[in-house]
Amino acid sequence: MAASAKQRFARREYLGLASAEFATLRRLATPQKIQAFLNSLPVNFEPDGETVFSVREVLSHRCAHCIEGAFVAACALWVHGEPPLVMHLDCDPCDYPHVVALFRRGGAWGAISKTNGTPLRYRDPVYRSLRELAMSYFHEYSDRRGRKTLRSYSCAFDLRRLPPALWVTNDRACSETHDRLAALRHYTLISTSQARHLSPRDRFERQAARIVEYPRPPKS
């Protein structure tokens, strides 16, 4: 059964984490520290097939991709008394969706993000609405051909609505949580007409977009 939405601080026993796992999250006391921790983790290139790691699996494997990093960030926020909110960013079918963890300061929204490139990274809490925050990713959210692909964003989803066994300690793919986020109500960022007239990113921008934090390891 999911925790009450009134449960402000996540307890170790409720989450089901070991002492060492919980201690790691306890050290991540601010959004900036959470982001620095995610940046320190190599990207999960899924060498053995598609994964949706839980918080425990990320801490065990010491790597993560976007939704997996969002789980860790949301859980760390919850440990420190902030709601574990995430937002799903959806895109044209030619590209990949993205998930960020949300936090607020002074009524403004910010985002914690795990990504391997330069565009979809941390956002300072300066955005007055989720739409404004989502739009901050619009120009750089593009596929390999430079086409701008971001199309919609979800409402903020509180992970306290789900049992921790689904996303904190799950030792299998967190597919159910992934599907819940993908099925959330989404709000369109641009019209169909606007999408038809978007300018692709130029050659210089496409070259800059190829910069990665963690190179893909060679195939064995």
mmCIF file with all atom_site columns, C-alpha atoms in Angstrom, residues 16-204:
data_model
loop_
_atom_site.group_PDB
_atom_site.id
_atom_site.type_symbol
_atom_site.label_atom_id
_atom_site.label_alt_id
_atom_site.label_comp_id
_atom_site.label_asym_id
_atom_site.label_entity_id
_atom_site.label_seq_id
_atom_site.pdbx_PDB_ins_code
_atom_site.Cartn_x
_atom_site.Cartn_y
_atom_site.Cartn_z
_atom_site.occupancy
_atom_site.B_iso_or_equiv
_atom_site.pdbx_formal_charge
_atom_site.auth_seq_id
_atom_site.auth_comp_id
_atom_site.auth_asym_id
_atom_site.auth_atom_id
_atom_site.pdbx_PDB_model_num
ATOM 1   C CA . GLY A 1 16  ? 12.817 -1.023 2.646   1.00 0.00 ? 16  GLY A CA 1
ATOM 2   C CA . LEU A 1 17  ? 16.402 0.148  2.161   1.00 0.00 ? 17  LEU A CA 1
ATOM 3   C CA . ALA A 1 18  ? 19.467 -1.139 3.968   1.00 0.00 ? 18  ALA A CA 1
ATOM 4   C CA . SER A 1 19  ? 21.273 1.213  6.340   1.00 0.00 ? 19  SER A CA 1
ATOM 5   C CA . ALA A 1 20  ? 24.108 1.894  3.886   1.00 0.00 ? 20  ALA A CA 1
ATOM 6   C CA . GLU A 1 21  ? 21.672 2.609  1.054   1.00 0.00 ? 21  GLU A CA 1
ATOM 7   C CA . PHE A 1 22  ? 19.666 5.003  3.192   1.00 0.00 ? 22  PHE A CA 1
ATOM 8   C CA . ALA A 1 23  ? 22.853 6.694  4.419   1.00 0.00 ? 23  ALA A CA 1
ATOM 9   C CA . THR A 1 24  ? 23.789 7.492  0.819   1.00 0.00 ? 24  THR A CA 1
ATOM 10  C CA . LEU A 1 25  ? 20.481 9.280  0.308   1.00 0.00 ? 25  LEU A CA 1
ATOM 11  C CA . ARG A 1 26  ? 20.806 11.064 3.648   1.00 0.00 ? 26  ARG A CA 1
ATOM 12  C CA . ARG A 1 27  ? 24.042 12.649 2.448   1.00 0.00 ? 27  ARG A CA 1
ATOM 13  C CA . LEU A 1 28  ? 22.241 14.169 -0.534  1.00 0.00 ? 28  LEU A CA 1
ATOM 14  C CA . ALA A 1 29  ? 20.658 16.999 1.430   1.00 0.00 ? 29  ALA A CA 1
ATOM 15  C CA . THR A 1 30  ? 20.087 19.531 -1.364  1.00 0.00 ? 30  THR A CA 1
ATOM 16  C CA . PRO A 1 31  ? 19.032 19.394 -5.017  1.00 0.00 ? 31  PRO A CA 1
ATOM 17  C CA . GLN A 1 32  ? 22.565 20.454 -5.958  1.00 0.00 ? 32  GLN A CA 1
ATOM 18  C CA . LYS A 1 33  ? 24.095 17.556 -4.016  1.00 0.00 ? 33  LYS A CA 1
ATOM 19  C CA . ILE A 1 34  ? 21.613 15.153 -5.564  1.00 0.00 ? 34  ILE A CA 1
ATOM 20  C CA . GLN A 1 35  ? 22.503 16.415 -9.032  1.00 0.00 ? 35  GLN A CA 1
ATOM 21  C CA . ALA A 1 36  ? 26.232 16.141 -8.336  1.00 0.00 ? 36  ALA A CA 1
ATOM 22  C CA . PHE A 1 37  ? 25.731 12.540 -7.208  1.00 0.00 ? 37  PHE A CA 1
ATOM 23  C CA . LEU A 1 38  ? 23.814 11.679 -10.375 1.00 0.00 ? 38  LEU A CA 1
ATOM 24  C CA . ASN A 1 39  ? 26.500 13.348 -12.482 1.00 0.00 ? 39  ASN A CA 1
ATOM 25  C CA . SER A 1 40  ? 29.112 11.159 -10.771 1.00 0.00 ? 40  SER A CA 1
ATOM 26  C CA . LEU A 1 41  ? 27.336 7.987  -11.870 1.00 0.00 ? 41  LEU A CA 1
ATOM 27  C CA . PRO A 1 42  ? 28.286 6.630  -15.299 1.00 0.00 ? 42  PRO A CA 1
ATOM 28  C CA . VAL A 1 43  ? 25.448 6.364  -17.763 1.00 0.00 ? 43  VAL A CA 1
ATOM 29  C CA . ASN A 1 44  ? 23.615 3.066  -17.911 1.00 0.00 ? 44  ASN A CA 1
ATOM 30  C CA . PHE A 1 45  ? 24.086 2.032  -21.543 1.00 0.00 ? 45  PHE A CA 1
ATOM 31  C CA . GLU A 1 46  ? 22.007 -1.113 -20.931 1.00 0.00 ? 46  GLU A CA 1
ATOM 32  C CA . PRO A 1 47  ? 24.639 -3.547 -22.298 1.00 0.00 ? 47  PRO A CA 1
ATOM 33  C CA . ASP A 1 48  ? 22.508 -6.551 -21.387 1.00 0.00 ? 48  ASP A CA 1
ATOM 34  C CA . GLY A 1 49  ? 19.204 -5.152 -22.627 1.00 0.00 ? 49  GLY A CA 1
ATOM 35  C CA . GLU A 1 50  ? 16.652 -2.563 -21.575 1.00 0.00 ? 50  GLU A CA 1
ATOM 36  C CA . THR A 1 51  ? 16.489 -1.721 -17.873 1.00 0.00 ? 51  THR A CA 1
ATOM 37  C CA . VAL A 1 52  ? 14.405 0.442  -15.579 1.00 0.00 ? 52  VAL A CA 1
ATOM 38  C CA . PHE A 1 53  ? 16.468 0.276  -12.393 1.00 0.00 ? 53  PHE A CA 1
ATOM 39  C CA . SER A 1 54  ? 14.946 1.024  -9.006  1.00 0.00 ? 54  SER A CA 1
ATOM 40  C CA . VAL A 1 55  ? 16.742 3.213  -6.482  1.00 0.00 ? 55  VAL A CA 1
ATOM 41  C CA . ARG A 1 56  ? 18.358 0.131  -4.939  1.00 0.00 ? 56  ARG A CA 1
ATOM 42  C CA . GLU A 1 57  ? 19.547 -1.175 -8.300  1.00 0.00 ? 57  GLU A CA 1
ATOM 43  C CA . VAL A 1 58  ? 21.086 2.183  -9.223  1.00 0.00 ? 58  VAL A CA 1
ATOM 44  C CA . LEU A 1 59  ? 22.981 2.264  -5.927  1.00 0.00 ? 59  LEU A CA 1
ATOM 45  C CA . SER A 1 60  ? 24.112 -1.319 -6.518  1.00 0.00 ? 60  SER A CA 1
ATOM 46  C CA . HIS A 1 61  ? 25.111 -1.037 -10.183 1.00 0.00 ? 61  HIS A CA 1
ATOM 47  C CA . ARG A 1 62  ? 26.467 2.523  -9.801  1.00 0.00 ? 62  ARG A CA 1
ATOM 48  C CA . CYS A 1 63  ? 25.030 3.696  -13.103 1.00 0.00 ? 63  CYS A CA 1
ATOM 49  C CA . ALA A 1 64  ? 21.749 5.168  -14.323 1.00 0.00 ? 64  ALA A CA 1
ATOM 50  C CA . HIS A 1 65  ? 19.858 6.623  -17.242 1.00 0.00 ? 65  HIS A CA 1
ATOM 51  C CA . CYS A 1 66  ? 17.146 9.269  -17.088 1.00 0.00 ? 66  CYS A CA 1
ATOM 52  C CA . ILE A 1 67  ? 14.172 7.624  -15.355 1.00 0.00 ? 67  ILE A CA 1
ATOM 53  C CA . GLU A 1 68  ? 16.495 5.681  -13.055 1.00 0.00 ? 68  GLU A CA 1
ATOM 54  C CA . GLY A 1 69  ? 18.213 8.889  -12.003 1.00 0.00 ? 69  GLY A CA 1
ATOM 55  C CA . ALA A 1 70  ? 14.826 10.523 -11.480 1.00 0.00 ? 70  ALA A CA 1
ATOM 56  C CA . PHE A 1 71  ? 13.856 7.739  -9.057  1.00 0.00 ? 71  PHE A CA 1
ATOM 57  C CA . VAL A 1 72  ? 17.027 8.303  -7.024  1.00 0.00 ? 72  VAL A CA 1
ATOM 58  C CA . ALA A 1 73  ? 16.567 12.072 -7.008  1.00 0.00 ? 73  ALA A CA 1
ATOM 59  C CA . ALA A 1 74  ? 12.915 11.866 -5.994  1.00 0.00 ? 74  ALA A CA 1
ATOM 60  C CA . CYS A 1 75  ? 13.691 9.396  -3.217  1.00 0.00 ? 75  CYS A CA 1
ATOM 61  C CA . ALA A 1 76  ? 16.512 11.576 -1.869  1.00 0.00 ? 76  ALA A CA 1
ATOM 62  C CA . LEU A 1 77  ? 14.205 14.591 -1.853  1.00 0.00 ? 77  LEU A CA 1
ATOM 63  C CA . TRP A 1 78  ? 11.617 12.568 0.065   1.00 0.00 ? 78  TRP A CA 1
ATOM 64  C CA . VAL A 1 79  ? 14.184 11.443 2.635   1.00 0.00 ? 79  VAL A CA 1
ATOM 65  C CA . HIS A 1 80  ? 14.790 15.146 3.306   1.00 0.00 ? 80  HIS A CA 1
ATOM 66  C CA . GLY A 1 81  ? 11.138 16.080 3.633   1.00 0.00 ? 81  GLY A CA 1
ATOM 67  C CA . GLU A 1 82  ? 10.311 17.161 0.099   1.00 0.00 ? 82  GLU A CA 1
ATOM 68  C CA . PRO A 1 83  ? 7.680  15.436 -2.037  1.00 0.00 ? 83  PRO A CA 1
ATOM 69  C CA . PRO A 1 84  ? 9.078  12.876 -4.517  1.00 0.00 ? 84  PRO A CA 1
ATOM 70  C CA . LEU A 1 85  ? 7.717  14.503 -7.655  1.00 0.00 ? 85  LEU A CA 1
ATOM 71  C CA . VAL A 1 86  ? 8.626  13.580 -11.217 1.00 0.00 ? 86  VAL A CA 1
ATOM 72  C CA . MET A 1 87  ? 7.627  14.901 -14.636 1.00 0.00 ? 87  MET A CA 1
ATOM 73  C CA . HIS A 1 88  ? 7.511  12.951 -17.897 1.00 0.00 ? 88  HIS A CA 1
ATOM 74  C CA . LEU A 1 89  ? 8.558  14.778 -21.063 1.00 0.00 ? 89  LEU A CA 1
ATOM 75  C CA . ASP A 1 90  ? 7.166  13.207 -24.218 1.00 0.00 ? 90  ASP A CA 1
ATOM 76  C CA . CYS A 1 91  ? 8.390  13.675 -27.740 1.00 0.00 ? 91  CYS A CA 1
ATOM 77  C CA . ASP A 1 92  ? 7.993  12.763 -31.374 1.00 0.00 ? 92  ASP A CA 1
ATOM 78  C CA . PRO A 1 93  ? 8.161  8.972  -31.910 1.00 0.00 ? 93  PRO A CA 1
ATOM 79  C CA . CYS A 1 94  ? 11.556 9.384  -33.610 1.00 0.00 ? 94  CYS A CA 1
ATOM 80  C CA . ASP A 1 95  ? 13.141 10.352 -30.265 1.00 0.00 ? 95  ASP A CA 1
ATOM 81  C CA . TYR A 1 96  ? 13.202 9.205  -26.639 1.00 0.00 ? 96  TYR A CA 1
ATOM 82  C CA . PRO A 1 97  ? 11.067 10.565 -23.752 1.00 0.00 ? 97  PRO A CA 1
ATOM 83  C CA . HIS A 1 98  ? 12.780 11.969 -20.666 1.00 0.00 ? 98  HIS A CA 1
ATOM 84  C CA . VAL A 1 99  ? 11.941 12.028 -16.948 1.00 0.00 ? 99  VAL A CA 1
ATOM 85  C CA . VAL A 1 100 ? 13.093 14.601 -14.390 1.00 0.00 ? 100 VAL A CA 1
ATOM 86  C CA . ALA A 1 101 ? 12.631 14.953 -10.643 1.00 0.00 ? 101 ALA A CA 1
ATOM 87  C CA . LEU A 1 102 ? 10.968 18.187 -9.572  1.00 0.00 ? 102 LEU A CA 1
ATOM 88  C CA . PHE A 1 103 ? 11.546 20.512 -6.640  1.00 0.00 ? 103 PHE A CA 1
ATOM 89  C CA . ARG A 1 104 ? 10.375 23.982 -5.667  1.00 0.00 ? 104 ARG A CA 1
ATOM 90  C CA . ARG A 1 105 ? 12.014 26.984 -4.049  1.00 0.00 ? 105 ARG A CA 1
ATOM 91  C CA . GLY A 1 106 ? 10.047 30.143 -3.344  1.00 0.00 ? 106 GLY A CA 1
ATOM 92  C CA . GLY A 1 107 ? 7.159  28.881 -5.446  1.00 0.00 ? 107 GLY A CA 1
ATOM 93  C CA . ALA A 1 108 ? 9.370  28.357 -8.523  1.00 0.00 ? 108 ALA A CA 1
ATOM 94  C CA . TRP A 1 109 ? 10.089 24.995 -10.138 1.00 0.00 ? 109 TRP A CA 1
ATOM 95  C CA . GLY A 1 110 ? 13.466 23.389 -10.753 1.00 0.00 ? 110 GLY A CA 1
ATOM 96  C CA . ALA A 1 111 ? 14.497 19.977 -12.074 1.00 0.00 ? 111 ALA A CA 1
ATOM 97  C CA . ILE A 1 112 ? 17.102 17.320 -11.335 1.00 0.00 ? 112 ILE A CA 1
ATOM 98  C CA . SER A 1 113 ? 18.058 15.313 -14.393 1.00 0.00 ? 113 SER A CA 1
ATOM 99  C CA . LYS A 1 114 ? 20.288 12.391 -15.350 1.00 0.00 ? 114 LYS A CA 1
ATOM 100 C CA . THR A 1 115 ? 21.510 12.689 -18.916 1.00 0.00 ? 115 THR A CA 1
ATOM 101 C CA . ASN A 1 116 ? 24.689 12.056 -20.863 1.00 0.00 ? 116 ASN A CA 1
ATOM 102 C CA . GLY A 1 117 ? 24.590 15.166 -23.039 1.00 0.00 ? 117 GLY A CA 1
ATOM 103 C CA . THR A 1 118 ? 24.472 18.908 -22.550 1.00 0.00 ? 118 THR A CA 1
ATOM 104 C CA . PRO A 1 119 ? 20.800 19.787 -23.266 1.00 0.00 ? 119 PRO A CA 1
ATOM 105 C CA . LEU A 1 120 ? 18.573 17.962 -20.775 1.00 0.00 ? 120 LEU A CA 1
ATOM 106 C CA . ARG A 1 121 ? 20.369 18.780 -17.550 1.00 0.00 ? 121 ARG A CA 1
ATOM 107 C CA . TYR A 1 122 ? 19.647 20.347 -14.145 1.00 0.00 ? 122 TYR A CA 1
ATOM 108 C CA . ARG A 1 123 ? 17.369 23.373 -14.058 1.00 0.00 ? 123 ARG A CA 1
ATOM 109 C CA . ASP A 1 124 ? 17.602 26.012 -11.346 1.00 0.00 ? 124 ASP A CA 1
ATOM 110 C CA . PRO A 1 125 ? 14.315 26.751 -9.524  1.00 0.00 ? 125 PRO A CA 1
ATOM 111 C CA . VAL A 1 126 ? 13.386 29.876 -11.474 1.00 0.00 ? 126 VAL A CA 1
ATOM 112 C CA . TYR A 1 127 ? 10.417 28.639 -13.524 1.00 0.00 ? 127 TYR A CA 1
ATOM 113 C CA . ARG A 1 128 ? 6.953  29.882 -12.605 1.00 0.00 ? 128 ARG A CA 1
ATOM 114 C CA . SER A 1 129 ? 5.086  26.884 -14.014 1.00 0.00 ? 129 SER A CA 1
ATOM 115 C CA . LEU A 1 130 ? 5.729  23.344 -15.173 1.00 0.00 ? 130 LEU A CA 1
ATOM 116 C CA . ARG A 1 131 ? 5.042  24.468 -18.720 1.00 0.00 ? 131 ARG A CA 1
ATOM 117 C CA . GLU A 1 132 ? 7.717  27.127 -18.435 1.00 0.00 ? 132 GLU A CA 1
ATOM 118 C CA . LEU A 1 133 ? 10.131 24.530 -17.048 1.00 0.00 ? 133 LEU A CA 1
ATOM 119 C CA . ALA A 1 134 ? 9.316  22.065 -19.829 1.00 0.00 ? 134 ALA A CA 1
ATOM 120 C CA . MET A 1 135 ? 9.771  24.761 -22.476 1.00 0.00 ? 135 MET A CA 1
ATOM 121 C CA . SER A 1 136 ? 13.286 25.407 -21.175 1.00 0.00 ? 136 SER A CA 1
ATOM 122 C CA . TYR A 1 137 ? 14.211 22.056 -22.732 1.00 0.00 ? 137 TYR A CA 1
ATOM 123 C CA . PHE A 1 138 ? 12.488 22.686 -26.060 1.00 0.00 ? 138 PHE A CA 1
ATOM 124 C CA . HIS A 1 139 ? 15.198 24.150 -28.287 1.00 0.00 ? 139 HIS A CA 1
ATOM 125 C CA . GLU A 1 140 ? 17.885 21.586 -27.438 1.00 0.00 ? 140 GLU A CA 1
ATOM 126 C CA . TYR A 1 141 ? 15.576 18.545 -27.238 1.00 0.00 ? 141 TYR A CA 1
ATOM 127 C CA . SER A 1 142 ? 16.373 17.098 -30.649 1.00 0.00 ? 142 SER A CA 1
ATOM 128 C CA . ASP A 1 143 ? 17.170 13.892 -32.484 1.00 0.00 ? 143 ASP A CA 1
ATOM 129 C CA . ARG A 1 144 ? 20.413 13.059 -34.282 1.00 0.00 ? 144 ARG A CA 1
ATOM 130 C CA . ARG A 1 145 ? 19.247 14.863 -37.405 1.00 0.00 ? 145 ARG A CA 1
ATOM 131 C CA . GLY A 1 146 ? 18.715 18.070 -35.437 1.00 0.00 ? 146 GLY A CA 1
ATOM 132 C CA . ARG A 1 147 ? 14.929 17.941 -35.519 1.00 0.00 ? 147 ARG A CA 1
ATOM 133 C CA . LYS A 1 148 ? 13.322 19.478 -32.414 1.00 0.00 ? 148 LYS A CA 1
ATOM 134 C CA . THR A 1 149 ? 11.212 16.694 -30.971 1.00 0.00 ? 149 THR A CA 1
ATOM 135 C CA . LEU A 1 150 ? 9.781  17.730 -27.571 1.00 0.00 ? 150 LEU A CA 1
ATOM 136 C CA . ARG A 1 151 ? 5.996  17.814 -27.781 1.00 0.00 ? 151 ARG A CA 1
ATOM 137 C CA . SER A 1 152 ? 4.384  17.586 -24.327 1.00 0.00 ? 152 SER A CA 1
ATOM 138 C CA . TYR A 1 153 ? 4.900  17.385 -20.580 1.00 0.00 ? 153 TYR A CA 1
ATOM 139 C CA . SER A 1 154 ? 2.999  15.615 -17.831 1.00 0.00 ? 154 SER A CA 1
ATOM 140 C CA . CYS A 1 155 ? 1.531  16.879 -14.611 1.00 0.00 ? 155 CYS A CA 1
ATOM 141 C CA . ALA A 1 156 ? 3.768  16.447 -11.575 1.00 0.00 ? 156 ALA A CA 1
ATOM 142 C CA . PHE A 1 157 ? 3.425  12.872 -10.337 1.00 0.00 ? 157 PHE A CA 1
ATOM 143 C CA . ASP A 1 158 ? 3.923  12.149 -6.638  1.00 0.00 ? 158 ASP A CA 1
ATOM 144 C CA . LEU A 1 159 ? 5.696  8.802  -6.291  1.00 0.00 ? 159 LEU A CA 1
ATOM 145 C CA . ARG A 1 160 ? 4.183  8.434  -2.808  1.00 0.00 ? 160 ARG A CA 1
ATOM 146 C CA . ARG A 1 161 ? 1.123  7.226  -4.707  1.00 0.00 ? 161 ARG A CA 1
ATOM 147 C CA . LEU A 1 162 ? 3.022  4.016  -5.481  1.00 0.00 ? 162 LEU A CA 1
ATOM 148 C CA . PRO A 1 163 ? 4.427  1.418  -3.071  1.00 0.00 ? 163 PRO A CA 1
ATOM 149 C CA . PRO A 1 164 ? 8.204  1.731  -2.621  1.00 0.00 ? 164 PRO A CA 1
ATOM 150 C CA . ALA A 1 165 ? 8.484  -1.896 -3.737  1.00 0.00 ? 165 ALA A CA 1
ATOM 151 C CA . LEU A 1 166 ? 7.648  -0.706 -7.260  1.00 0.00 ? 166 LEU A CA 1
ATOM 152 C CA . TRP A 1 167 ? 10.382 1.920  -7.624  1.00 0.00 ? 167 TRP A CA 1
ATOM 153 C CA . VAL A 1 168 ? 12.683 2.007  -4.580  1.00 0.00 ? 168 VAL A CA 1
ATOM 154 C CA . THR A 1 169 ? 13.583 -1.643 -3.922  1.00 0.00 ? 169 THR A CA 1
ATOM 155 C CA . ASN A 1 170 ? 12.310 -3.457 -7.006  1.00 0.00 ? 170 ASN A CA 1
ATOM 156 C CA . ASP A 1 171 ? 14.956 -5.957 -8.167  1.00 0.00 ? 171 ASP A CA 1
ATOM 157 C CA . ARG A 1 172 ? 13.343 -6.244 -11.584 1.00 0.00 ? 172 ARG A CA 1
ATOM 158 C CA . ALA A 1 173 ? 12.569 -3.638 -14.216 1.00 0.00 ? 173 ALA A CA 1
ATOM 159 C CA . CYS A 1 174 ? 10.277 -0.943 -12.781 1.00 0.00 ? 174 CYS A CA 1
ATOM 160 C CA . SER A 1 175 ? 8.011  -1.301 -15.810 1.00 0.00 ? 175 SER A CA 1
ATOM 161 C CA . GLU A 1 176 ? 4.786  -0.584 -13.951 1.00 0.00 ? 176 GLU A CA 1
ATOM 162 C CA . THR A 1 177 ? 6.094  2.746  -12.683 1.00 0.00 ? 177 THR A CA 1
ATOM 163 C CA . HIS A 1 178 ? 7.451  3.594  -16.129 1.00 0.00 ? 178 HIS A CA 1
ATOM 164 C CA . ASP A 1 179 ? 4.064  2.851  -17.674 1.00 0.00 ? 179 ASP A CA 1
ATOM 165 C CA . ARG A 1 180 ? 2.236  4.939  -15.062 1.00 0.00 ? 180 ARG A CA 1
ATOM 166 C CA . LEU A 1 181 ? 4.356  7.945  -15.952 1.00 0.00 ? 181 LEU A CA 1
ATOM 167 C CA . ALA A 1 182 ? 3.944  7.468  -19.687 1.00 0.00 ? 182 ALA A CA 1
ATOM 168 C CA . ALA A 1 183 ? 0.163  7.222  -19.217 1.00 0.00 ? 183 ALA A CA 1
ATOM 169 C CA . LEU A 1 184 ? -0.152 10.454 -17.225 1.00 0.00 ? 184 LEU A CA 1
ATOM 170 C CA . ARG A 1 185 ? -2.141 13.305 -18.654 1.00 0.00 ? 185 ARG A CA 1
ATOM 171 C CA . HIS A 1 186 ? 0.196  15.312 -20.863 1.00 0.00 ? 186 HIS A CA 1
ATOM 172 C CA . TYR A 1 187 ? -0.078 18.930 -21.941 1.00 0.00 ? 187 TYR A CA 1
ATOM 173 C CA . THR A 1 188 ? 0.842  19.934 -25.473 1.00 0.00 ? 188 THR A CA 1
ATOM 174 C CA . LEU A 1 189 ? 3.683  22.420 -25.846 1.00 0.00 ? 189 LEU A CA 1
ATOM 175 C CA . ILE A 1 190 ? 3.262  23.264 -29.528 1.00 0.00 ? 190 ILE A CA 1
ATOM 176 C CA . SER A 1 191 ? 0.525  22.871 -32.115 1.00 0.00 ? 191 SER A CA 1
ATOM 177 C CA . THR A 1 192 ? 0.671  20.560 -35.119 1.00 0.00 ? 192 THR A CA 1
ATOM 178 C CA . SER A 1 193 ? 1.060  23.601 -37.347 1.00 0.00 ? 193 SER A CA 1
ATOM 179 C CA . GLN A 1 194 ? 3.951  24.906 -35.276 1.00 0.00 ? 194 GLN A CA 1
ATOM 180 C CA . ALA A 1 195 ? 5.624  21.490 -35.387 1.00 0.00 ? 195 ALA A CA 1
ATOM 181 C CA . ARG A 1 196 ? 5.516  21.497 -39.184 1.00 0.00 ? 196 ARG A CA 1
ATOM 182 C CA . HIS A 1 197 ? 7.384  24.792 -39.360 1.00 0.00 ? 197 HIS A CA 1
ATOM 183 C CA . LEU A 1 198 ? 10.144 24.176 -36.822 1.00 0.00 ? 198 LEU A CA 1
ATOM 184 C CA . SER A 1 199 ? 13.662 24.978 -37.964 1.00 0.00 ? 199 SER A CA 1
ATOM 185 C CA . PRO A 1 200 ? 16.144 22.156 -37.420 1.00 0.00 ? 200 PRO A CA 1
ATOM 186 C CA . ARG A 1 201 ? 19.202 22.840 -35.326 1.00 0.00 ? 201 ARG A CA 1
ATOM 187 C CA . ASP A 1 202 ? 22.101 24.022 -37.447 1.00 0.00 ? 202 ASP A CA 1
ATOM 188 C CA . ARG A 1 203 ? 25.313 22.131 -38.091 1.00 0.00 ? 203 ARG A CA 1
ATOM 189 C CA . PHE A 1 204 ? 27.238 23.847 -35.288 1.00 0.00 ? 204 PHE A CA 1
#
